[in-house]
Amino acid sequence: MFWVTTQRKETKTTLDQTLAESNGISKQIGKLIKQGEHEKAEEVKRKTAELKEKGKELQHLLSG
């Protein structure tokens, strides 16, 4: 039981960090586009998509 509780807390912490990172990176996209850095914006979009997918997987682990 202790291991399950510890694992759940670690997963929740990782999820929170992943979502925070995704949100922070997402804010950069508009700025990059306004600066004409479309290639960099696309790179950031891909990174955000990866983080969101990781977040979904972690959320699934927590709910399952």
JSON list of N, CA and C in Angstrom, two decimals:
[
{"chain": "A", "resi": 1, "resn": "MET", "atom": "N", "xyz": [0.82, -1.20, 0.00]},
{"chain": "A", "resi": 1, "resn": "MET", "atom": "CA", "xyz": [0.00, 0.00, 0.00]},
{"chain": "A", "resi": 1, "resn": "MET", "atom": "C", "xyz": [0.87, 1.26, 0.00]},
{"chain": "A", "resi": 2, "resn": "PHE", "atom": "N", "xyz": [1.92, 1.26, 0.81]},
{"chain": "A", "resi": 2, "resn": "PHE", "atom": "CA", "xyz": [2.81, 2.42, 0.87]},
{"chain": "A", "resi": 2, "resn": "PHE", "atom": "C", "xyz": [3.41, 2.71, -0.50]},
{"chain": "A", "resi": 3, "resn": "TRP", "atom": "N", "xyz": [3.84, 1.64, -1.20]},
{"chain": "A", "resi": 3, "resn": "TRP", "atom": "CA", "xyz": [4.45, 1.83, -2.51]},
{"chain": "A", "resi": 3, "resn": "TRP", "atom": "C", "xyz": [3.46, 2.47, -3.48]},
{"chain": "A", "resi": 4, "resn": "VAL", "atom": "N", "xyz": [2.21, 2.03, -3.44]},
{"chain": "A", "resi": 4, "resn": "VAL", "atom": "CA", "xyz": [1.17, 2.57, -4.32]},
{"chain": "A", "resi": 4, "resn": "VAL", "atom": "C", "xyz": [0.97, 4.05, -4.04]},
{"chain": "A", "resi": 5, "resn": "THR", "atom": "N", "xyz": [0.89, 4.43, -2.77]},
{"chain": "A", "resi": 5, "resn": "THR", "atom": "CA", "xyz": [0.70, 5.82, -2.40]},
{"chain": "A", "resi": 5, "resn": "THR", "atom": "C", "xyz": [1.89, 6.67, -2.85]},
{"chain": "A", "resi": 6, "resn": "THR", "atom": "N", "xyz": [3.09, 6.17, -2.63]},
{"chain": "A", "resi": 6, "resn": "THR", "atom": "CA", "xyz": [4.30, 6.89, -3.05]},
{"chain": "A", "resi": 6, "resn": "THR", "atom": "C", "xyz": [4.34, 7.02, -4.56]},
{"chain": "A", "resi": 7, "resn": "GLN", "atom": "N", "xyz": [4.04, 5.95, -5.26]},
{"chain": "A", "resi": 7, "resn": "GLN", "atom": "CA", "xyz": [4.05, 5.97, -6.72]},
{"chain": "A", "resi": 7, "resn": "GLN", "atom": "C", "xyz": [3.02, 6.96, -7.25]},
{"chain": "A", "resi": 8, "resn": "ARG", "atom": "N", "xyz": [1.86, 7.00, -6.65]},
{"chain": "A", "resi": 8, "resn": "ARG", "atom": "CA", "xyz": [0.80, 7.92, -7.06]},
{"chain": "A", "resi": 8, "resn": "ARG", "atom": "C", "xyz": [1.24, 9.37, -6.86]},
{"chain": "A", "resi": 9, "resn": "LYS", "atom": "N", "xyz": [1.86, 9.65, -5.73]},
{"chain": "A", "resi": 9, "resn": "LYS", "atom": "CA", "xyz": [2.34, 11.01, -5.46]},
{"chain": "A", "resi": 9, "resn": "LYS", "atom": "C", "xyz": [3.41, 11.42, -6.47]},
{"chain": "A", "resi": 10, "resn": "GLU", "atom": "N", "xyz": [4.31, 10.51, -6.77]},
{"chain": "A", "resi": 10, "resn": "GLU", "atom": "CA", "xyz": [5.36, 10.79, -7.75]},
{"chain": "A", "resi": 10, "resn": "GLU", "atom": "C", "xyz": [4.77, 11.04, -9.13]},
{"chain": "A", "resi": 11, "resn": "THR", "atom": "N", "xyz": [3.78, 10.23, -9.50]},
{"chain": "A", "resi": 11, "resn": "THR", "atom": "CA", "xyz": [3.12, 10.40, -10.80]},
{"chain": "A", "resi": 11, "resn": "THR", "atom": "C", "xyz": [2.40, 11.74, -10.85]},
{"chain": "A", "resi": 12, "resn": "LYS", "atom": "N", "xyz": [1.72, 12.11, -9.78]},
{"chain": "A", "resi": 12, "resn": "LYS", "atom": "CA", "xyz": [1.00, 13.39, -9.72]},
{"chain": "A", "resi": 12, "resn": "LYS", "atom": "C", "xyz": [1.98, 14.56, -9.82]},
{"chain": "A", "resi": 13, "resn": "THR", "atom": "N", "xyz": [3.11, 14.46, -9.14]},
{"chain": "A", "resi": 13, "resn": "THR", "atom": "CA", "xyz": [4.13, 15.50, -9.21]},
{"chain": "A", "resi": 13, "resn": "THR", "atom": "C", "xyz": [4.67, 15.63, -10.63]},
{"chain": "A", "resi": 14, "resn": "THR", "atom": "N", "xyz": [4.95, 14.51, -11.27]},
{"chain": "A", "resi": 14, "resn": "THR", "atom": "CA", "xyz": [5.43, 14.52, -12.64]},
{"chain": "A", "resi": 14, "resn": "THR", "atom": "C", "xyz": [4.38, 15.12, -13.57]},
{"chain": "A", "resi": 15, "resn": "LEU", "atom": "N", "xyz": [3.12, 14.77, -13.37]},
{"chain": "A", "resi": 15, "resn": "LEU", "atom": "CA", "xyz": [2.04, 15.32, -14.18]},
{"chain": "A", "resi": 15, "resn": "LEU", "atom": "C", "xyz": [1.98, 16.83, -14.02]},
{"chain": "A", "resi": 16, "resn": "ASP", "atom": "N", "xyz": [2.02, 17.31, -12.79]},
{"chain": "A", "resi": 16, "resn": "ASP", "atom": "CA", "xyz": [1.97, 18.76, -12.54]},
{"chain": "A", "resi": 16, "resn": "ASP", "atom": "C", "xyz": [3.14, 19.48, -13.21]},
{"chain": "A", "resi": 17, "resn": "GLN", "atom": "N", "xyz": [4.32, 18.91, -13.13]},
{"chain": "A", "resi": 17, "resn": "GLN", "atom": "CA", "xyz": [5.50, 19.51, -13.75]},
{"chain": "A", "resi": 17, "resn": "GLN", "atom": "C", "xyz": [5.38, 19.52, -15.27]},
{"chain": "A", "resi": 18, "resn": "THR", "atom": "N", "xyz": [4.87, 18.44, -15.82]},
{"chain": "A", "resi": 18, "resn": "THR", "atom": "CA", "xyz": [4.69, 18.34, -17.27]},
{"chain": "A", "resi": 18, "resn": "THR", "atom": "C", "xyz": [3.70, 19.37, -17.77]},
{"chain": "A", "resi": 19, "resn": "LEU", "atom": "N", "xyz": [2.58, 19.52, -17.07]},
{"chain": "A", "resi": 19, "resn": "LEU", "atom": "CA", "xyz": [1.57, 20.50, -17.48]},
{"chain": "A", "resi": 19, "resn": "LEU", "atom": "C", "xyz": [2.10, 21.92, -17.34]},
{"chain": "A", "resi": 20, "resn": "ALA", "atom": "N", "xyz": [2.84, 22.19, -16.29]},
{"chain": "A", "resi": 20, "resn": "ALA", "atom": "CA", "xyz": [3.42, 23.53, -16.09]},
{"chain": "A", "resi": 20, "resn": "ALA", "atom": "C", "xyz": [4.41, 23.85, -17.20]},
{"chain": "A", "resi": 21, "resn": "GLU", "atom": "N", "xyz": [5.24, 22.88, -17.56]},
{"chain": "A", "resi": 21, "resn": "GLU", "atom": "CA", "xyz": [6.20, 23.08, -18.64]},
{"chain": "A", "resi": 21, "resn": "GLU", "atom": "C", "xyz": [5.49, 23.31, -19.96]},
{"chain": "A", "resi": 22, "resn": "SER", "atom": "N", "xyz": [4.45, 22.53, -20.22]},
{"chain": "A", "resi": 22, "resn": "SER", "atom": "CA", "xyz": [3.68, 22.68, -21.45]},
{"chain": "A", "resi": 22, "resn": "SER", "atom": "C", "xyz": [3.04, 24.06, -21.53]},
{"chain": "A", "resi": 23, "resn": "ASN", "atom": "N", "xyz": [2.47, 24.52, -20.44]},
{"chain": "A", "resi": 23, "resn": "ASN", "atom": "CA", "xyz": [1.84, 25.84, -20.42]},
{"chain": "A", "resi": 23, "resn": "ASN", "atom": "C", "xyz": [2.87, 26.94, -20.64]},
{"chain": "A", "resi": 24, "resn": "GLY", "atom": "N", "xyz": [4.02, 26.82, -20.02]},
{"chain": "A", "resi": 24, "resn": "GLY", "atom": "CA", "xyz": [5.07, 27.82, -20.20]},
{"chain": "A", "resi": 24, "resn": "GLY", "atom": "C", "xyz": [5.56, 27.88, -21.63]},
{"chain": "A", "resi": 25, "resn": "ILE", "atom": "N", "xyz": [5.76, 26.72, -22.23]},
{"chain": "A", "resi": 25, "resn": "ILE", "atom": "CA", "xyz": [6.22, 26.66, -23.61]},
{"chain": "A", "resi": 25, "resn": "ILE", "atom": "C", "xyz": [5.16, 27.19, -24.56]},
{"chain": "A", "resi": 26, "resn": "SER", "atom": "N", "xyz": [3.90, 26.89, -24.29]},
{"chain": "A", "resi": 26, "resn": "SER", "atom": "CA", "xyz": [2.80, 27.34, -25.16]},
{"chain": "A", "resi": 26, "resn": "SER", "atom": "C", "xyz": [2.77, 28.85, -25.28]},
{"chain": "A", "resi": 27, "resn": "LYS", "atom": "N", "xyz": [3.10, 29.54, -24.22]},
{"chain": "A", "resi": 27, "resn": "LYS", "atom": "CA", "xyz": [3.09, 31.00, -24.23]},
{"chain": "A", "resi": 27, "resn": "LYS", "atom": "C", "xyz": [4.13, 31.56, -25.20]},
{"chain": "A", "resi": 28, "resn": "GLN", "atom": "N", "xyz": [5.16, 30.80, -25.48]},
{"chain": "A", "resi": 28, "resn": "GLN", "atom": "CA", "xyz": [6.22, 31.25, -26.38]},
{"chain": "A", "resi": 28, "resn": "GLN", "atom": "C", "xyz": [5.79, 31.25, -27.84]},
{"chain": "A", "resi": 29, "resn": "ILE", "atom": "N", "xyz": [4.83, 30.42, -28.18]},
{"chain": "A", "resi": 29, "resn": "ILE", "atom": "CA", "xyz": [4.45, 30.23, -29.59]},
{"chain": "A", "resi": 29, "resn": "ILE", "atom": "C", "xyz": [4.01, 31.54, -30.23]},
{"chain": "A", "resi": 30, "resn": "GLY", "atom": "N", "xyz": [3.08, 32.24, -29.60]},
{"chain": "A", "resi": 30, "resn": "GLY", "atom": "CA", "xyz": [2.59, 33.50, -30.15]},
{"chain": "A", "resi": 30, "resn": "GLY", "atom": "C", "xyz": [3.70, 34.52, -30.31]},
{"chain": "A", "resi": 31, "resn": "LYS", "atom": "N", "xyz": [4.57, 34.59, -29.34]},
{"chain": "A", "resi": 31, "resn": "LYS", "atom": "CA", "xyz": [5.69, 35.54, -29.40]},
{"chain": "A", "resi": 31, "resn": "LYS", "atom": "C", "xyz": [6.61, 35.22, -30.57]},
{"chain": "A", "resi": 32, "resn": "LEU", "atom": "N", "xyz": [6.89, 33.95, -30.75]},
{"chain": "A", "resi": 32, "resn": "LEU", "atom": "CA", "xyz": [7.76, 33.54, -31.85]},
{"chain": "A", "resi": 32, "resn": "LEU", "atom": "C", "xyz": [7.14, 33.85, -33.20]},
{"chain": "A", "resi": 33, "resn": "ILE", "atom": "N", "xyz": [5.85, 33.61, -33.34]},
{"chain": "A", "resi": 33, "resn": "ILE", "atom": "CA", "xyz": [5.18, 33.91, -34.60]},
{"chain": "A", "resi": 33, "resn": "ILE", "atom": "C", "xyz": [5.21, 35.41, -34.88]},
{"chain": "A", "resi": 34, "resn": "LYS", "atom": "N", "xyz": [4.94, 36.22, -33.87]},
{"chain": "A", "resi": 34, "resn": "LYS", "atom": "CA", "xyz": [4.98, 37.68, -34.03]},
{"chain": "A", "resi": 34, "resn": "LYS", "atom": "C", "xyz": [6.37, 38.16, -34.43]},
{"chain": "A", "resi": 35, "resn": "GLN", "atom": "N", "xyz": [7.40, 37.45, -33.97]},
{"chain": "A", "resi": 35, "resn": "GLN", "atom": "CA", "xyz": [8.77, 37.81, -34.30]},
{"chain": "A", "resi": 35, "resn": "GLN", "atom": "C", "xyz": [9.21, 37.25, -35.65]},
{"chain": "A", "resi": 36, "resn": "GLY", "atom": "N", "xyz": [8.31, 36.52, -36.30]},
{"chain": "A", "resi": 36, "resn": "GLY", "atom": "CA", "xyz": [8.62, 35.95, -37.61]},
{"chain": "A", "resi": 36, "resn": "GLY", "atom": "C", "xyz": [9.42, 34.66, -37.55]},
{"chain": "A", "resi": 37, "resn": "GLU", "atom": "N", "xyz": [9.53, 34.08, -36.38]},
{"chain": "A", "resi": 37, "resn": "GLU", "atom": "CA", "xyz": [10.30, 32.85, -36.21]},
{"chain": "A", "resi": 37, "resn": "GLU", "atom": "C", "xyz": [9.36, 31.65, -36.29]},
{"chain": "A", "resi": 38, "resn": "HIS", "atom": "N", "xyz": [8.82, 31.44, -37.49]},
{"chain": "A", "resi": 38, "resn": "HIS", "atom": "CA", "xyz": [7.82, 30.39, -37.70]},
{"chain": "A", "resi": 38, "resn": "HIS", "atom": "C", "xyz": [8.39, 28.99, -37.51]},
{"chain": "A", "resi": 39, "resn": "GLU", "atom": "N", "xyz": [9.62, 28.78, -37.95]},
{"chain": "A", "resi": 39, "resn": "GLU", "atom": "CA", "xyz": [10.24, 27.45, -37.80]},
{"chain": "A", "resi": 39, "resn": "GLU", "atom": "C", "xyz": [10.41, 27.10, -36.32]},
{"chain": "A", "resi": 40, "resn": "LYS", "atom": "N", "xyz": [10.89, 28.05, -35.55]},
{"chain": "A", "resi": 40, "resn": "LYS", "atom": "CA", "xyz": [11.05, 27.84, -34.11]},
{"chain": "A", "resi": 40, "resn": "LYS", "atom": "C", "xyz": [9.69, 27.63, -33.45]},
{"chain": "A", "resi": 41, "resn": "ALA", "atom": "N", "xyz": [8.67, 28.36, -33.90]},
{"chain": "A", "resi": 41, "resn": "ALA", "atom": "CA", "xyz": [7.32, 28.20, -33.36]},
{"chain": "A", "resi": 41, "resn": "ALA", "atom": "C", "xyz": [6.80, 26.79, -33.61]},
{"chain": "A", "resi": 42, "resn": "GLU", "atom": "N", "xyz": [7.06, 26.25, -34.79]},
{"chain": "A", "resi": 42, "resn": "GLU", "atom": "CA", "xyz": [6.64, 24.88, -35.11]},
{"chain": "A", "resi": 42, "resn": "GLU", "atom": "C", "xyz": [7.36, 23.87, -34.22]},
{"chain": "A", "resi": 43, "resn": "GLU", "atom": "N", "xyz": [8.63, 24.12, -33.96]},
{"chain": "A", "resi": 43, "resn": "GLU", "atom": "CA", "xyz": [9.40, 23.25, -33.07]},
{"chain": "A", "resi": 43, "resn": "GLU", "atom": "C", "xyz": [8.79, 23.26, -31.66]},
{"chain": "A", "resi": 44, "resn": "VAL", "atom": "N", "xyz": [8.43, 24.44, -31.20]},
{"chain": "A", "resi": 44, "resn": "VAL", "atom": "CA", "xyz": [7.83, 24.59, -29.88]},
{"chain": "A", "resi": 44, "resn": "VAL", "atom": "C", "xyz": [6.46, 23.91, -29.84]},
{"chain": "A", "resi": 45, "resn": "LYS", "atom": "N", "xyz": [5.70, 24.02, -30.93]},
{"chain": "A", "resi": 45, "resn": "LYS", "atom": "CA", "xyz": [4.39, 23.35, -31.01]},
{"chain": "A", "resi": 45, "resn": "LYS", "atom": "C", "xyz": [4.55, 21.83, -30.87]},
{"chain": "A", "resi": 46, "resn": "ARG", "atom": "N", "xyz": [5.56, 21.29, -31.54]},
{"chain": "A", "resi": 46, "resn": "ARG", "atom": "CA", "xyz": [5.80, 19.84, -31.46]},
{"chain": "A", "resi": 46, "resn": "ARG", "atom": "C", "xyz": [6.16, 19.44, -30.02]},
{"chain": "A", "resi": 47, "resn": "LYS", "atom": "N", "xyz": [6.99, 20.23, -29.38]},
{"chain": "A", "resi": 47, "resn": "LYS", "atom": "CA", "xyz": [7.38, 19.95, -27.99]},
{"chain": "A", "resi": 47, "resn": "LYS", "atom": "C", "xyz": [6.15, 20.01, -27.08]},
{"chain": "A", "resi": 48, "resn": "THR", "atom": "N", "xyz": [5.29, 20.99, -27.30]},
{"chain": "A", "resi": 48, "resn": "THR", "atom": "CA", "xyz": [4.07, 21.13, -26.51]},
{"chain": "A", "resi": 48, "resn": "THR", "atom": "C", "xyz": [3.17, 19.91, -26.71]},
{"chain": "A", "resi": 49, "resn": "ALA", "atom": "N", "xyz": [3.04, 19.46, -27.95]},
{"chain": "A", "resi": 49, "resn": "ALA", "atom": "CA", "xyz": [2.21, 18.29, -28.24]},
{"chain": "A", "resi": 49, "resn": "ALA", "atom": "C", "xyz": [2.77, 17.05, -27.52]},
{"chain": "A", "resi": 50, "resn": "GLU", "atom": "N", "xyz": [4.09, 16.91, -27.51]},
{"chain": "A", "resi": 50, "resn": "GLU", "atom": "CA", "xyz": [4.71, 15.78, -26.81]},
{"chain": "A", "resi": 50, "resn": "GLU", "atom": "C", "xyz": [4.41, 15.84, -25.32]},
{"chain": "A", "resi": 51, "resn": "LEU", "atom": "N", "xyz": [4.52, 17.03, -24.74]},
{"chain": "A", "resi": 51, "resn": "LEU", "atom": "CA", "xyz": [4.26, 17.18, -23.31]},
{"chain": "A", "resi": 51, "resn": "LEU", "atom": "C", "xyz": [2.79, 16.91, -22.98]},
{"chain": "A", "resi": 52, "resn": "LYS", "atom": "N", "xyz": [1.90, 17.37, -23.85]},
{"chain": "A", "resi": 52, "resn": "LYS", "atom": "CA", "xyz": [0.47, 17.12, -23.62]},
{"chain": "A", "resi": 52, "resn": "LYS", "atom": "C", "xyz": [0.16, 15.63, -23.69]},
{"chain": "A", "resi": 53, "resn": "GLU", "atom": "N", "xyz": [0.80, 14.93, -24.62]},
{"chain": "A", "resi": 53, "resn": "GLU", "atom": "CA", "xyz": [0.60, 13.49, -24.72]},
{"chain": "A", "resi": 53, "resn": "GLU", "atom": "C", "xyz": [1.12, 12.79, -23.47]},
{"chain": "A", "resi": 54, "resn": "LYS", "atom": "N", "xyz": [2.28, 13.22, -23.00]},
{"chain": "A", "resi": 54, "resn": "LYS", "atom": "CA", "xyz": [2.82, 12.65, -21.77]},
{"chain": "A", "resi": 54, "resn": "LYS", "atom": "C", "xyz": [1.87, 12.93, -20.61]},
{"chain": "A", "resi": 55, "resn": "GLY", "atom": "N", "xyz": [1.29, 14.13, -20.59]},
{"chain": "A", "resi": 55, "resn": "GLY", "atom": "CA", "xyz": [0.33, 14.48, -19.54]},
{"chain": "A", "resi": 55, "resn": "GLY", "atom": "C", "xyz": [-0.89, 13.58, -19.58]},
{"chain": "A", "resi": 56, "resn": "LYS", "atom": "N", "xyz": [-1.38, 13.28, -20.77]},
{"chain": "A", "resi": 56, "resn": "LYS", "atom": "CA", "xyz": [-2.53, 12.38, -20.91]},
{"chain": "A", "resi": 56, "resn": "LYS", "atom": "C", "xyz": [-2.21, 10.99, -20.38]},
{"chain": "A", "resi": 57, "resn": "GLU", "atom": "N", "xyz": [-1.01, 10.52, -20.70]},
{"chain": "A", "resi": 57, "resn": "GLU", "atom": "CA", "xyz": [-0.60, 9.19, -20.23]},
{"chain": "A", "resi": 57, "resn": "GLU", "atom": "C", "xyz": [-0.51, 9.16, -18.70]},
{"chain": "A", "resi": 58, "resn": "LEU", "atom": "N", "xyz": [0.06, 10.20, -18.12]},
{"chain": "A", "resi": 58, "resn": "LEU", "atom": "CA", "xyz": [0.17, 10.27, -16.66]},
{"chain": "A", "resi": 58, "resn": "LEU", "atom": "C", "xyz": [-1.21, 10.36, -16.02]},
{"chain": "A", "resi": 59, "resn": "GLN", "atom": "N", "xyz": [-2.09, 11.15, -16.62]},
{"chain": "A", "resi": 59, "resn": "GLN", "atom": "CA", "xyz": [-3.45, 11.28, -16.09]},
{"chain": "A", "resi": 59, "resn": "GLN", "atom": "C", "xyz": [-4.16, 9.94, -16.14]},
{"chain": "A", "resi": 60, "resn": "HIS", "atom": "N", "xyz": [-3.94, 9.20, -17.21]},
{"chain": "A", "resi": 60, "resn": "HIS", "atom": "CA", "xyz": [-4.54, 7.87, -17.34]},
{"chain": "A", "resi": 60, "resn": "HIS", "atom": "C", "xyz": [-4.03, 6.94, -16.22]},
{"chain": "A", "resi": 61, "resn": "LEU", "atom": "N", "xyz": [-2.74, 7.03, -15.92]},
{"chain": "A", "resi": 61, "resn": "LEU", "atom": "CA", "xyz": [-2.18, 6.21, -14.84]},
{"chain": "A", "resi": 61, "resn": "LEU", "atom": "C", "xyz": [-2.82, 6.56, -13.50]},
{"chain": "A", "resi": 62, "resn": "LEU", "atom": "N", "xyz": [-3.06, 7.84, -13.28]},
{"chain": "A", "resi": 62, "resn": "LEU", "atom": "CA", "xyz": [-3.66, 8.27, -12.02]},
{"chain": "A", "resi": 62, "resn": "LEU", "atom": "C", "xyz": [-5.12, 7.84, -11.90]},
{"chain": "A", "resi": 63, "resn": "SER", "atom": "N", "xyz": [-5.82, 7.85, -13.01]},
{"chain": "A", "resi": 63, "resn": "SER", "atom": "CA", "xyz": [-7.25, 7.53, -12.95]},
{"chain": "A", "resi": 63, "resn": "SER", "atom": "C", "xyz": [-7.51, 6.02, -13.03]},
{"chain": "A", "resi": 64, "resn": "GLY", "atom": "N", "xyz": [-6.50, 5.27, -13.43]},
{"chain": "A", "resi": 64, "resn": "GLY", "atom": "CA", "xyz": [-6.69, 3.84, -13.62]},
{"chain": "A", "resi": 64, "resn": "GLY", "atom": "C", "xyz": [-6.40, 3.00, -12.45]}
]
